[in-house]
């Protein structure tokens, strides 16, 4: 009931999107608390701000798949809010994630966020270093894509988001340099870098040429409540237009009967510990067997490209 | 309470982990380049006799841009060593066997010439297709022909129109030079950030330098990494600009004006 009232007040399309607004509002509240109240500059607040910065980027990801608000203008304003949160223009997600990552392919070249871009023998270094490679590759790719004909609106929005994110952060740095650096910029960069790292977590070792085994799913209930169901990654890739609130059911119905069951991980923390801390080497890549269904992905790719170019 | 000292140390720790990882990744590239240098111990240099020895090609898609140009994207690279004879030391001839997996390295100038537009008529025809969703598909090919000087590594594993050993050496020195320079920049920014009085004006300038280093070093490292890609897979990514064509092509410009 309360959620429905809040959703009407906020003007969001789905009542469940109130959770996304709450997530970003909590993140901003944490940043403001640390910036203005010295007593809040502690491990608990900083840790929470870093976690909510990442969750805010997840909200950005969801929003760029499907505008959250009824109003187009509000959706654009929301992008500024999210851009400041991660200190990067959130619209970059459209080419980098929607058009390239979802197909694991940049028109014949590897996905800008493919796990193969890092190749240390000690696997822990791969996850730590991953954003250092995927970040620049992504922004170079976005620049190339934005140059193409018909992307004028994107370029304007991207520039405005860039100016807003860096402008507001710069203003805070001028106001109180050390507080802004330690308690605003640190959480911003933490969120943005883990947003890139999630790609290696969800796909490293998976066979991205397959229809159902290209992704790793994290299926913990509490985890998915905070993550807006982004743990259910296979179904998200295959049905990019599906609202996040419907992913859990669709995962059970469509993915579970077809996927390699070992790609369902009950806990991300346990997976991270097992893969990056409790072993030295990188796990071997799985090789899928269901290539005959690739036609479906090619159809989806053609559709996504047509939508993007329309 | 998280003091400035604790947070400063934490941030510098993250900065140095990043700097060291970037250096370690560059070292991986250096190792790969040295491996090429080692492979070139078994290399011959000579002149192609008879027909074409090898071919390098890249499939590209060209898409129109808003500034009246076509930007080409490299889709996939192909190399094929057809096999043939290479004249070594004037008189001796060496047979090079066909190798479908061999790498063909052709010079930058030859690639650019093969990828260039030519004239405005060609541009206009391509531009009409490049404006559509599928883009303008083409294959840029460079053949290693009779009479050309070549370097052949192993049994046609690499066929190159320039000295692969010199290339790999130059690139490896470039990467090797990057590592201490990068670490020295990080050290300089750190030194500035640790200026006395701590957290004073100089320290702020140092912190700004640290942020600039943190945000700037990774694009530089990625650019360096792309610049040392093996020549058979080095990005070509040509841009055809109508303006540049008109600037260079006086007859075409006159024809368009009339």
Coordinates of C-alpha atoms in Angstrom, one line a residue:
Chain A
X1 CA 0.0 0.0 0.0
X2 CA 2.7 2.4 1.1
X3 CA 4.8 1.4 -1.9
X4 CA 1.9 2.1 -4.2
X5 CA 1.4 5.6 -2.7
X6 CA 5.1 6.3 -3.0
X7 CA 5.2 5.1 -6.6
X8 CA 2.4 7.5 -7.5
X9 CA 4.1 10.4 -5.7
X10 CA 7.4 9.7 -7.4
X11 CA 5.9 9.1 -10.8
X12 CA 7.6 5.7 -11.3
X13 CA 6.2 3.2 -13.8
X14 CA 6.5 0.1 -11.5
X15 CA 5.7 0.2 -7.7
X16 CA 8.8 -1.9 -7.1
X17 CA 10.9 1.0 -8.5
X18 CA 10.4 2.8 -5.3
X19 CA 13.2 0.6 -4.0
X20 CA 15.6 2.0 -6.6
X21 CA 14.7 5.6 -5.6
X22 CA 15.2 4.6 -2.0
X23 CA 18.6 3.0 -2.8
X24 CA 19.9 6.2 -4.5
X25 CA 18.4 8.5 -1.8
X26 CA 20.1 6.4 0.9
X27 CA 23.4 6.7 -1.0
X28 CA 23.1 10.5 -1.3
X29 CA 22.1 10.7 2.4
X30 CA 25.2 8.8 3.4
X31 CA 27.4 11.1 1.3
X32 CA 25.8 14.2 2.7
X33 CA 26.1 12.9 6.3
X34 CA 29.8 12.2 5.9
X35 CA 30.4 15.5 4.2
X36 CA 28.5 17.7 6.6
X37 CA 28.7 15.8 9.9
X38 CA 32.2 15.0 11.2
X39 CA 30.8 12.3 13.6
X40 CA 29.6 10.4 10.5
X41 CA 33.1 10.0 9.1
X42 CA 33.5 6.5 10.3
X43 CA 34.0 3.0 9.0
X44 CA 30.3 2.1 9.1
X45 CA 29.2 5.2 7.1
X46 CA 32.0 4.9 4.6
X47 CA 31.5 1.2 4.1
X48 CA 27.7 1.7 3.6
X49 CA 28.4 4.6 1.2
X50 CA 30.7 2.4 -0.9
X51 CA 28.2 -0.4 -0.9
X52 CA 25.3 2.0 -1.9
X53 CA 27.5 3.6 -4.5
X54 CA 27.7 0.3 -6.2
X55 CA 24.0 -0.3 -5.8
X56 CA 23.4 3.1 -7.2
X57 CA 25.3 2.1 -10.3
X58 CA 23.1 -1.0 -10.5
X59 CA 20.1 1.3 -10.4
X60 CA 21.7 3.2 -13.3
X61 CA 22.1 0.0 -15.2
X62 CA 18.4 -0.9 -14.7
X63 CA 17.3 2.6 -15.6
X64 CA 19.3 2.6 -18.8
X65 CA 17.5 -0.6 -19.8
X66 CA 14.1 0.8 -19.0
X67 CA 13.3 4.4 -18.1
X68 CA 12.0 4.3 -14.5
X69 CA 9.8 7.4 -14.5
X70 CA 6.7 8.1 -16.5
X71 CA 8.1 11.5 -17.4
X72 CA 10.9 11.6 -20.0
X73 CA 12.3 14.8 -18.4
X74 CA 12.5 13.1 -15.0
X75 CA 14.4 10.1 -16.6
X76 CA 16.9 12.5 -18.0
X77 CA 17.3 14.4 -14.6
X78 CA 17.7 11.0 -12.9
X79 CA 20.7 10.3 -15.1
X80 CA 22.4 13.4 -13.7
X81 CA 21.8 12.1 -10.2
X82 CA 23.2 8.7 -11.1
X83 CA 26.2 10.2 -12.9
X84 CA 27.3 12.2 -9.9
X85 CA 26.9 9.0 -7.8
X86 CA 29.5 7.1 -9.9
X87 CA 31.5 10.0 -11.2
X88 CA 30.9 9.0 -14.8
X89 CA 28.2 9.8 -17.4
X90 CA 25.7 7.0 -16.8
X91 CA 24.5 7.2 -20.4
X92 CA 27.8 5.5 -21.3
X93 CA 25.9 2.3 -20.2
X94 CA 23.8 2.4 -23.4
X95 CA 26.6 1.7 -25.9
X96 CA 28.9 -0.2 -23.5
X97 CA 26.3 -2.4 -21.8
X98 CA 23.1 -2.5 -23.8
X99 CA 24.7 -2.7 -27.3
X100 CA 28.1 -4.3 -26.7
X101 CA 28.1 -6.3 -23.5
X102 CA 24.7 -7.9 -23.9
X103 CA 26.0 -9.5 -27.1
X104 CA 29.5 -10.2 -25.8
X105 CA 30.7 -8.6 -29.0
X106 CA 31.7 -5.2 -30.4
X107 CA 30.8 -5.9 -34.0
X108 CA 33.4 -8.6 -34.4
X109 CA 35.8 -7.5 -31.7
X110 CA 35.7 -8.6 -28.0
X111 CA 33.2 -7.0 -25.5
X112 CA 34.9 -4.0 -23.9
X113 CA 34.3 -5.6 -20.6
X114 CA 35.3 -9.2 -21.5
X115 CA 37.1 -11.0 -18.7
X116 CA 39.9 -12.0 -21.1
X117 CA 41.2 -8.4 -21.1
X118 CA 43.1 -9.3 -17.9
X119 CA 45.5 -12.3 -17.8
X120 CA 47.4 -12.5 -14.5
X121 CA 48.2 -16.0 -13.3
X122 CA 47.3 -15.0 -9.7
X123 CA 43.5 -14.6 -10.1
X124 CA 43.1 -12.1 -7.3
X125 CA 45.1 -9.6 -9.5
X126 CA 42.6 -10.1 -12.3
X127 CA 39.6 -8.8 -10.4
X128 CA 41.6 -6.0 -8.8
X129 CA 43.1 -4.9 -12.1
X130 CA 40.0 -5.4 -14.3
X131 CA 38.6 -1.8 -14.1
X132 CA 42.0 -0.4 -15.1
X133 CA 41.6 -2.1 -18.5
X134 CA 37.8 -2.3 -18.9
X135 CA 37.3 1.4 -17.9
X136 CA 39.4 3.0 -20.6
X137 CA 38.3 0.4 -23.2
X138 CA 34.7 1.3 -22.5
X139 CA 35.2 5.0 -22.7
X140 CA 37.2 4.7 -25.9
X141 CA 34.5 2.6 -27.4
X142 CA 31.8 5.0 -26.2
X143 CA 33.6 7.9 -27.8
X144 CA 33.8 6.0 -31.2
X145 CA 30.1 5.1 -31.0
X146 CA 29.1 8.6 -30.1
X147 CA 30.8 10.0 -33.1
X148 CA 28.4 8.2 -35.5
X149 CA 25.6 9.9 -37.3
X150 CA 22.3 10.3 -35.4
X151 CA 23.9 10.3 -31.9
X152 CA 23.7 14.0 -31.5
X153 CA 21.2 13.8 -28.6
X154 CA 23.3 11.2 -26.9
X155 CA 26.4 13.3 -27.2
X156 CA 24.6 16.3 -25.6
X157 CA 23.2 14.3 -22.8
X158 CA 26.6 12.6 -22.2
X159 CA 28.4 15.9 -22.0
X160 CA 25.8 17.4 -19.7
X161 CA 26.1 14.4 -17.4
X162 CA 29.9 14.7 -17.5
X163 CA 29.8 18.4 -16.6
X164 CA 27.3 17.8 -13.8
X165 CA 29.2 14.9 -12.3
X166 CA 32.6 16.5 -12.4
X167 CA 31.2 20.0 -11.8
X168 CA 29.5 19.1 -8.6
X169 CA 32.4 16.9 -7.4
X170 CA 34.8 19.7 -8.2
X171 CA 32.6 22.2 -6.3
X172 CA 32.7 19.9 -3.2
X173 CA 36.5 19.6 -3.6
X174 CA 36.8 23.4 -3.6
X175 CA 34.5 23.7 -0.6
X176 CA 36.3 21.2 1.6
X177 CA 39.0 19.3 -0.3
X178 CA 40.0 16.5 2.0
X179 CA 36.4 15.7 3.2
X180 CA 35.2 15.6 -0.4
X181 CA 38.1 13.5 -1.5
X182 CA 37.9 10.9 1.3
X183 CA 34.1 10.8 1.8
X184 CA 32.6 11.6 -1.6
X185 CA 35.2 10.7 -4.3
X186 CA 36.3 7.5 -2.6
X187 CA 32.7 6.0 -2.6
X188 CA 32.0 7.3 -6.1
X189 CA 35.1 5.5 -7.5
X190 CA 34.4 2.4 -5.4
X191 CA 31.0 2.1 -6.9
X192 CA 32.1 2.8 -10.5
X193 CA 35.0 0.3 -10.3
X194 CA 32.9 -2.5 -8.8
X195 CA 30.3 -1.8 -11.4
X196 CA 33.0 -2.7 -14.0
X197 CA 34.2 -5.6 -11.9
X198 CA 30.8 -7.2 -11.8
X199 CA 31.4 -8.2 -15.4
X200 CA 34.3 -10.4 -14.6
X201 CA 32.5 -11.9 -11.6
X202 CA 29.4 -12.7 -13.7
X203 CA 31.2 -14.0 -16.8
X204 CA 34.7 -15.2 -16.2
X205 CA 35.1 -18.8 -17.1
X206 CA 31.6 -19.0 -18.7
X207 CA 31.1 -19.8 -22.3
X208 CA 29.7 -16.6 -23.8
X209 CA 29.0 -18.3 -27.1
X210 CA 26.2 -20.4 -25.5
X211 CA 22.6 -19.3 -25.0
X212 CA 22.1 -20.4 -21.4
X213 CA 25.6 -20.8 -19.9
X214 CA 27.1 -17.4 -20.6
X215 CA 26.6 -16.0 -17.2
X216 CA 26.9 -16.8 -13.5
X217 CA 23.9 -16.2 -11.3
X218 CA 23.9 -15.3 -7.7
X219 CA 20.6 -16.4 -6.3
X220 CA 20.6 -15.4 -2.6
X221 CA 17.3 -13.7 -1.7
X222 CA 18.6 -10.9 0.5
X223 CA 21.4 -10.3 -2.0
X224 CA 18.9 -9.9 -4.8
X225 CA 16.6 -7.7 -2.7
X226 CA 19.4 -5.1 -2.4
X227 CA 20.7 -5.8 -6.0
X228 CA 17.3 -5.4 -7.6
X229 CA 17.5 -9.0 -8.8
X230 CA 20.7 -8.4 -10.8
X231 CA 22.0 -11.7 -9.5
X232 CA 19.8 -13.4 -12.1
X233 CA 22.1 -12.5 -14.9
X234 CA 21.4 -15.1 -17.5
X235 CA 17.8 -14.1 -17.9
X236 CA 18.7 -10.5 -17.8
X237 CA 21.0 -11.0 -20.8
X238 CA 18.5 -13.0 -22.7
X239 CA 15.6 -10.7 -22.0
X240 CA 17.2 -7.3 -21.6
X241 CA 13.8 -5.5 -21.8
X242 CA 12.3 -7.4 -18.9
X243 CA 11.7 -5.3 -15.7
X244 CA 14.1 -6.3 -12.9
X245 CA 11.2 -7.2 -10.6
X246 CA 10.2 -10.1 -12.9
X247 CA 13.7 -11.6 -13.2
X248 CA 13.6 -14.1 -10.3
X249 CA 10.4 -15.8 -11.6
X250 CA 11.7 -15.9 -15.2
X251 CA 15.0 -17.3 -14.0
X252 CA 13.3 -20.2 -12.3
X253 CA 11.0 -20.8 -15.3
X254 CA 13.3 -20.3 -18.3
X255 CA 16.9 -20.6 -17.2
X256 CA 17.0 -23.2 -14.5
X257 CA 15.8 -26.1 -16.7
X258 CA 18.3 -25.3 -19.4
X259 CA 21.5 -24.1 -17.6
X260 CA 24.5 -25.8 -16.1
X261 CA 23.3 -25.9 -12.5
X262 CA 26.8 -25.1 -11.2
X263 CA 26.3 -21.6 -12.6
X264 CA 23.8 -20.9 -9.9
X265 CA 25.8 -19.6 -6.9
X266 CA 24.0 -19.3 -3.6
X267 CA 26.3 -16.5 -2.3
X268 CA 28.4 -14.0 -4.1
X269 CA 30.7 -13.5 -1.0
X270 CA 31.4 -17.2 -0.9
X271 CA 32.1 -17.3 -4.7
X272 CA 34.5 -14.3 -4.4
X273 CA 36.3 -15.9 -1.5
X274 CA 36.5 -19.3 -3.2
X275 CA 37.6 -17.8 -6.6
X276 CA 39.9 -15.0 -5.7
X277 CA 41.2 -15.6 -2.1
X278 CA 41.2 -19.4 -1.5
X279 CA 42.9 -20.3 -4.8
X280 CA 45.8 -18.9 -6.7
X281 CA 45.1 -19.7 -10.3
X282 CA 42.2 -18.7 -12.6
X283 CA 39.5 -21.4 -13.0
X284 CA 39.4 -23.1 -16.4
X285 CA 36.9 -21.9 -18.9
X286 CA 33.8 -24.0 -19.3
X287 CA 32.9 -25.1 -22.8
X288 CA 29.2 -25.1 -23.6
X289 CA 27.5 -27.6 -25.8
X290 CA 24.3 -25.9 -26.9
X291 CA 25.5 -23.7 -29.8
X292 CA 22.5 -24.7 -31.9
X293 CA 20.4 -22.1 -30.1
X294 CA 22.7 -19.2 -31.1
X295 CA 20.1 -18.1 -33.6
X296 CA 18.1 -16.6 -30.9
X297 CA 20.9 -14.3 -29.8
X298 CA 21.6 -13.2 -33.3
X299 CA 17.9 -12.2 -33.6
X300 CA 18.1 -10.3 -30.3
X301 CA 21.3 -8.5 -31.4
X302 CA 19.7 -7.4 -34.7
X303 CA 16.7 -6.2 -32.8
X304 CA 18.8 -4.3 -30.3
X305 CA 20.8 -2.6 -33.0
X306 CA 17.7 -1.7 -34.9
X307 CA 16.2 -0.2 -31.7
X308 CA 19.4 1.8 -31.0
X309 CA 19.7 3.1 -34.5
X310 CA 16.0 3.9 -34.8
Chain B
X1 CA 36.3 8.2 13.4
X2 CA 38.3 7.9 10.3
X3 CA 41.1 10.5 10.5
X4 CA 42.6 12.2 7.5
X5 CA 45.8 10.3 8.2
X6 CA 44.0 6.9 7.9
X7 CA 42.1 7.9 4.8
X8 CA 45.2 9.4 3.2
X9 CA 47.2 6.2 3.8
X10 CA 44.3 4.2 2.4
X11 CA 44.0 6.3 -0.7
X12 CA 47.8 6.2 -1.3
X13 CA 47.6 2.4 -0.9
X14 CA 44.9 2.1 -3.6
X15 CA 46.9 4.5 -5.8
X16 CA 50.1 2.3 -5.5
X17 CA 48.3 -1.0 -6.0
X18 CA 46.9 0.5 -9.2
X19 CA 50.3 1.8 -10.3
X20 CA 51.9 -1.5 -9.6
X21 CA 49.2 -3.5 -11.4
X22 CA 49.5 -1.3 -14.5
X23 CA 53.3 -1.8 -14.4
X24 CA 52.8 -5.6 -14.0
X25 CA 50.4 -5.7 -17.0
X26 CA 52.9 -3.7 -19.1
X27 CA 55.6 -6.3 -18.0
X28 CA 53.3 -9.0 -19.5
X29 CA 53.3 -7.1 -22.8
X30 CA 57.1 -6.7 -22.6
X31 CA 57.4 -10.5 -22.0
X32 CA 55.3 -11.2 -25.1
X33 CA 57.4 -8.9 -27.2
X34 CA 60.6 -10.5 -26.0
X35 CA 59.1 -13.9 -27.0
X36 CA 58.7 -12.5 -30.5
X37 CA 62.4 -11.4 -30.5
X38 CA 63.4 -14.9 -29.4
X39 CA 61.3 -16.4 -32.2
X40 CA 63.1 -14.3 -34.8
X41 CA 66.3 -16.1 -34.2
X42 CA 65.1 -18.5 -36.8
X43 CA 64.4 -15.9 -39.5
X44 CA 65.4 -15.3 -43.1
X45 CA 65.4 -12.0 -45.0
X46 CA 65.1 -11.9 -48.8
X47 CA 63.0 -11.0 -51.8
X48 CA 59.8 -12.7 -52.9
X49 CA 60.3 -14.7 -56.2
X50 CA 57.4 -15.6 -58.4
X51 CA 53.8 -15.0 -57.4
X52 CA 52.2 -13.5 -54.3
X53 CA 53.6 -15.0 -51.0
X54 CA 51.0 -13.9 -48.5
X55 CA 48.0 -11.8 -47.8
X56 CA 46.8 -9.7 -44.8
X57 CA 43.2 -8.5 -44.7
X58 CA 40.7 -6.9 -42.3
X59 CA 37.0 -6.9 -42.6
X60 CA 35.6 -3.5 -41.8
X61 CA 32.2 -1.8 -41.3
X62 CA 32.0 1.9 -42.2
X63 CA 29.4 4.0 -40.6
X64 CA 28.6 7.6 -41.3
X65 CA 29.4 10.3 -38.8
X66 CA 27.7 13.6 -38.2
X67 CA 30.7 15.5 -39.6
X68 CA 30.4 14.1 -43.1
X69 CA 32.8 11.3 -42.7
X70 CA 32.8 7.5 -42.6
X71 CA 34.4 5.9 -39.5
X72 CA 35.6 2.3 -40.1
X73 CA 35.5 -0.3 -37.4
X74 CA 37.7 -3.4 -37.7
X75 CA 35.6 -6.5 -37.4
X76 CA 38.1 -9.3 -37.9
X77 CA 41.7 -9.7 -39.1
X78 CA 42.9 -12.5 -41.4
X79 CA 46.4 -13.6 -42.4
X80 CA 47.3 -16.3 -44.9
X81 CA 50.7 -17.4 -46.1
X82 CA 50.2 -18.9 -49.6
X83 CA 53.7 -20.2 -49.8
X84 CA 56.3 -19.6 -52.5
X85 CA 60.0 -18.8 -52.9
X86 CA 62.1 -16.2 -51.3
X87 CA 65.5 -15.3 -52.7
X88 CA 68.1 -15.0 -50.0
X89 CA 71.6 -13.5 -50.5
X90 CA 71.2 -12.9 -54.2
X91 CA 71.3 -16.4 -55.6
X92 CA 70.0 -18.9 -53.0
X93 CA 66.2 -19.6 -52.9
X94 CA 64.2 -20.8 -49.9
X95 CA 60.8 -22.5 -50.2
X96 CA 58.2 -21.1 -47.9
X97 CA 55.4 -23.6 -47.3
X98 CA 51.7 -22.5 -47.2
X99 CA 50.5 -21.8 -43.7
X100 CA 46.9 -20.8 -43.1
X101 CA 47.7 -20.0 -39.5
X102 CA 50.8 -17.9 -40.3
X103 CA 50.8 -14.2 -39.3
X104 CA 51.2 -11.7 -42.1
X105 CA 52.7 -8.4 -41.0
X106 CA 52.5 -5.5 -43.5
X107 CA 53.8 -2.0 -43.0
X108 CA 51.6 0.8 -41.7
X109 CA 51.9 2.8 -45.0
X110 CA 50.7 -0.2 -47.1
X111 CA 47.7 -0.7 -44.9
X112 CA 46.8 2.9 -44.9
X113 CA 47.1 3.1 -48.7
X114 CA 45.0 0.1 -49.1
X115 CA 42.4 1.5 -46.8
X116 CA 42.3 5.0 -48.3
X117 CA 39.3 6.3 -50.2
X118 CA 40.6 7.4 -53.5
X119 CA 38.1 9.9 -54.8
X120 CA 34.9 11.7 -53.9
X121 CA 32.7 9.5 -56.2
X122 CA 33.8 6.4 -54.2
X123 CA 33.2 8.3 -51.0
X124 CA 29.7 9.3 -51.9
X125 CA 28.7 5.8 -53.0
X126 CA 30.0 4.4 -49.8
X127 CA 28.5 7.1 -47.6
X128 CA 25.0 6.4 -48.9
X129 CA 25.4 2.8 -47.7
X130 CA 27.2 3.8 -44.5
X131 CA 24.2 5.9 -43.4
X132 CA 22.1 2.7 -43.2
X133 CA 21.9 0.5 -40.1
X134 CA 24.1 -2.3 -41.5
X135 CA 26.8 0.1 -42.5
X136 CA 29.2 -0.1 -45.4
X137 CA 31.1 -3.5 -45.3
X138 CA 34.4 -3.8 -47.0
X139 CA 37.6 -5.9 -46.9
X140 CA 41.0 -4.2 -46.9
X141 CA 43.6 -6.4 -48.4
X142 CA 47.4 -6.1 -48.7
X143 CA 49.3 -8.8 -50.6
X144 CA 53.0 -9.5 -50.2
X145 CA 54.0 -9.6 -53.9
X146 CA 56.9 -10.7 -56.0
X147 CA 59.9 -8.4 -55.7
X148 CA 59.0 -7.2 -52.2
X149 CA 61.6 -7.5 -49.4
X150 CA 60.3 -9.9 -46.7
X151 CA 61.3 -11.4 -43.4
X152 CA 60.1 -14.9 -42.7
X153 CA 60.1 -16.3 -39.2
X154 CA 60.2 -20.1 -38.8
X155 CA 58.3 -22.1 -41.4
X156 CA 56.1 -19.2 -42.5
X157 CA 54.9 -18.5 -38.9
X158 CA 55.4 -14.8 -39.6
X159 CA 55.8 -13.2 -43.0
X160 CA 56.6 -9.6 -42.6
X161 CA 57.4 -6.7 -45.0
X162 CA 59.5 -5.1 -42.2
X163 CA 62.0 -6.4 -39.8
X164 CA 60.0 -8.1 -37.0
X165 CA 62.9 -8.3 -34.7
X166 CA 63.5 -4.5 -34.9
X167 CA 59.8 -3.9 -34.5
X168 CA 59.5 -6.2 -31.4
X169 CA 62.7 -4.7 -29.9
X170 CA 61.5 -1.1 -30.4
X171 CA 58.1 -1.9 -28.9
X172 CA 59.6 -3.8 -26.0
X173 CA 61.9 -0.8 -25.2
X174 CA 58.8 1.5 -25.3
X175 CA 57.0 -0.7 -22.9
X176 CA 60.0 -1.1 -20.7
X177 CA 60.5 2.6 -20.6
X178 CA 56.9 3.1 -19.6
X179 CA 57.2 1.1 -16.4
X180 CA 59.8 3.3 -14.6
X181 CA 58.3 6.5 -16.0
X182 CA 54.8 5.5 -14.7
X183 CA 56.1 4.5 -11.3
X184 CA 58.2 7.7 -11.1
X185 CA 55.1 9.8 -11.9
X186 CA 53.2 8.0 -9.1
X187 CA 56.2 8.6 -6.7
X188 CA 56.4 12.3 -7.6
X189 CA 52.6 12.7 -7.0
X190 CA 52.9 10.8 -3.7
X191 CA 55.9 12.9 -2.6
X192 CA 53.9 16.1 -3.3
X193 CA 50.9 14.7 -1.4
X194 CA 53.0 14.0 1.6
X195 CA 54.5 17.5 1.7
X196 CA 54.8 19.2 5.1
X197 CA 52.6 20.6 6.6
X198 CA 50.5 17.5 5.9
X199 CA 47.1 18.3 4.3
X200 CA 48.4 21.9 3.6
X201 CA 48.3 23.6 0.2
X202 CA 51.2 21.7 -1.3
X203 CA 49.7 18.5 0.0
X204 CA 46.4 19.4 -1.8
X205 CA 48.3 20.0 -5.0
X206 CA 49.9 16.6 -4.6
X207 CA 46.5 14.9 -3.9
X208 CA 45.1 16.5 -7.1
X209 CA 48.2 15.1 -9.0
X210 CA 47.4 11.7 -7.4
X211 CA 43.8 11.9 -8.6
X212 CA 45.0 12.9 -12.1
X213 CA 47.5 10.1 -12.1
X214 CA 44.9 7.6 -11.0
X215 CA 42.4 8.6 -13.6
X216 CA 44.9 9.2 -16.3
X217 CA 47.4 6.3 -16.1
X218 CA 45.0 3.6 -17.2
X219 CA 43.9 5.2 -20.5
X220 CA 47.6 5.7 -21.2
X221 CA 48.4 2.1 -20.4
X222 CA 45.6 0.9 -22.6
X223 CA 46.7 3.1 -25.4
X224 CA 50.2 1.7 -25.0
X225 CA 48.9 -1.9 -25.0
X226 CA 47.0 -1.2 -28.2
X227 CA 50.1 0.3 -29.8
X228 CA 52.0 -3.0 -29.2
X229 CA 49.4 -5.3 -30.6
X230 CA 50.9 -7.8 -33.0
X231 CA 50.9 -6.1 -36.4
X232 CA 48.6 -8.7 -38.0
X233 CA 45.9 -7.6 -35.5
X234 CA 46.8 -4.0 -35.0
X235 CA 43.8 -1.7 -35.4
X236 CA 43.4 0.1 -38.7
X237 CA 40.2 2.0 -38.0
X238 CA 40.4 4.4 -40.9
X239 CA 38.3 7.5 -41.3
X240 CA 37.2 8.8 -44.7
X241 CA 36.5 12.5 -44.6
X242 CA 34.7 14.2 -47.5
X243 CA 36.3 17.5 -46.5
X244 CA 39.8 16.1 -46.6
X245 CA 39.1 14.5 -49.9
X246 CA 37.9 17.7 -51.4
X247 CA 40.9 19.5 -49.9
X248 CA 43.3 17.0 -51.6
X249 CA 41.3 16.5 -54.8
X250 CA 41.2 19.7 -56.9
X251 CA 39.5 18.3 -60.0
X252 CA 36.8 16.7 -57.9
X253 CA 36.3 19.9 -56.0
X254 CA 35.9 21.8 -59.3
X255 CA 33.4 19.2 -60.6
X256 CA 31.3 19.5 -57.4
X257 CA 31.2 23.2 -57.6
X258 CA 30.1 23.1 -61.2

